[in-house]
XYZ file of C-alpha atoms in Angstrom:
130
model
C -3.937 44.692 -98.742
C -4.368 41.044 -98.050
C -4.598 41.269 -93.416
C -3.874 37.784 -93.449
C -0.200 38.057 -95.628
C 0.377 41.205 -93.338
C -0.117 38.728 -90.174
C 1.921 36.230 -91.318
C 4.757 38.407 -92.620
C 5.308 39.980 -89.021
C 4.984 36.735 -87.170
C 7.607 35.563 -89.762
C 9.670 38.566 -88.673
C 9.074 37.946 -84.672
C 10.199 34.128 -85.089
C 13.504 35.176 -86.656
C 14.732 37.376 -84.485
C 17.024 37.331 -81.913
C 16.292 37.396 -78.402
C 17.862 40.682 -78.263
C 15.789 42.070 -81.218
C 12.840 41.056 -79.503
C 13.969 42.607 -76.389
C 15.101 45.957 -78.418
C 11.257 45.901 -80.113
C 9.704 45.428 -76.936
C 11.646 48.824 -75.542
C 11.172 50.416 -78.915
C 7.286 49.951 -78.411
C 7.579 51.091 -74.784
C 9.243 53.946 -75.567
C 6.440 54.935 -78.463
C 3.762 53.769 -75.608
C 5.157 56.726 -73.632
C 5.236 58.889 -76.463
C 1.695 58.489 -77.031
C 0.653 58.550 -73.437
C 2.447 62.236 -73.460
C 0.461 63.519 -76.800
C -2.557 61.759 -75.397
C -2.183 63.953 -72.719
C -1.626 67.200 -74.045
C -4.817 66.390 -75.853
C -6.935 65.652 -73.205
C -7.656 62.205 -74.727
C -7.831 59.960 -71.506
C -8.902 56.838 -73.134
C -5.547 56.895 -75.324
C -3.656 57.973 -72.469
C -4.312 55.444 -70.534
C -4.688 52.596 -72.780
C -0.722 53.558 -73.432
C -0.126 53.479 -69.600
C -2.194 50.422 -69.828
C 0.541 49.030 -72.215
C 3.462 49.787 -70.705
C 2.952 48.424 -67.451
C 1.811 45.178 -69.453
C 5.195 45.584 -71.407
C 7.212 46.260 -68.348
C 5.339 43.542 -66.521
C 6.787 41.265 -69.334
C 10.437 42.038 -68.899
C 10.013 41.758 -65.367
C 8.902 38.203 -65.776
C 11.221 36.961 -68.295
C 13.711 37.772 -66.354
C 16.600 35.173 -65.768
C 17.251 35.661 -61.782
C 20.124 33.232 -61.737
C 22.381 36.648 -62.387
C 22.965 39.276 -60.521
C 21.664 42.161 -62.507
C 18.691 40.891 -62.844
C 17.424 41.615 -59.601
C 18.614 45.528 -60.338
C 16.595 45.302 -63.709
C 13.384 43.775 -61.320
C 13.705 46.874 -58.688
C 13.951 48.782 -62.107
C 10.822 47.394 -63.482
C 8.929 47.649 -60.012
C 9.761 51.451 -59.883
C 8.630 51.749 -63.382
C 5.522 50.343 -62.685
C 4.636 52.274 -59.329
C 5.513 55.372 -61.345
C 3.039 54.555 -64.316
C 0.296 53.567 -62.009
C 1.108 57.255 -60.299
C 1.051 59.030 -63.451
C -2.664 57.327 -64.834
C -4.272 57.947 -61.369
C -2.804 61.462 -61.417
C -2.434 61.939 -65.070
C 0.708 63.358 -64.289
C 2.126 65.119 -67.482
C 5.336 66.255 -65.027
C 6.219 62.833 -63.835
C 5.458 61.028 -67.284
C 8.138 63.604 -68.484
C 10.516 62.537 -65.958
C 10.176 59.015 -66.455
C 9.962 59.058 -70.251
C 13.953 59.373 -70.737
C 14.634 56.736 -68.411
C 12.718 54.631 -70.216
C 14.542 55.903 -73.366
C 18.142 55.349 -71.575
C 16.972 51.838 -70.833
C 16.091 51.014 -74.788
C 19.576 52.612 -75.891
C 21.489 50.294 -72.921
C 20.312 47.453 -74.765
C 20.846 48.554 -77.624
C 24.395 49.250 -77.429
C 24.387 45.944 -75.243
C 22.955 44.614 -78.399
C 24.998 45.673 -80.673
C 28.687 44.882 -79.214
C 27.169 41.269 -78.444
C 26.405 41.084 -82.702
C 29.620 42.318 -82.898
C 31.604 39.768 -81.018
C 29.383 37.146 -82.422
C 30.399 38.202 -85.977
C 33.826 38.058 -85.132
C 33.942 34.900 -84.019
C 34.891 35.731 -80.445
C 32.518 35.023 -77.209
């Protein structure tokens, strides 16, 4: 397969979406981060563990900064991101399959907020109504 068409095609795909797509993919990819982290692990593969850690904190990091802090929930969604973050770095230093279990949903309930934040804002767009 052609790398180059396969680069192209999923910048093509990042460009069009819609702000909430990209903020549903970037969930979507923490959630798998932590998913891997967690099999890493099990396995004893520290490298992949923490490369995964590695990644979410960058991810989380990300949201963090993009914030808009004009509104109000906002700064709940920074202390969010700041707990996130202090509990990552915990569970690399520690390798802390416990707390990485612990935090994993959250993470999860986070994505599927958005998500369903997502999908009634598609839905009122669609309908005409704001």
């Amino acid at each position: 397969m052609d790398r180059r068409g396969y680069q192209q095609y999923k910048q093509q795909s990042v460009n069009s979406m819609t702000p909430g797509e990209l903020l549903l993919l970037l969930y979507d990819e923490l959630v798998k981060r932590g998913t891997i982290a967690s099999i890493a692990l099990d396995k004893a593969d520290y490298p992949t563990f923490e490369a995964a850690i590695d990644r979410c904190v960058d991810i989380i990091n990300y949201l963090d900064e993009t914030l808009d802090r004009q509104y109000p929930i906002s700064r709940d969604l920074g202390r969010m991101y700041e707990y996130f973050t202090y509990q990552l770095g915990a569970i690399k230093i520690g390798r802390n399959k416990r707390e990485l279990e612990q935090l994993r949903p959250m993470l999860a309930e986070m994505r599927d907020a958005f998500h369903t934040a997502e999908k009634n804002s598609a839905g009122q767009r669609g309908s005409g109504t704001l």
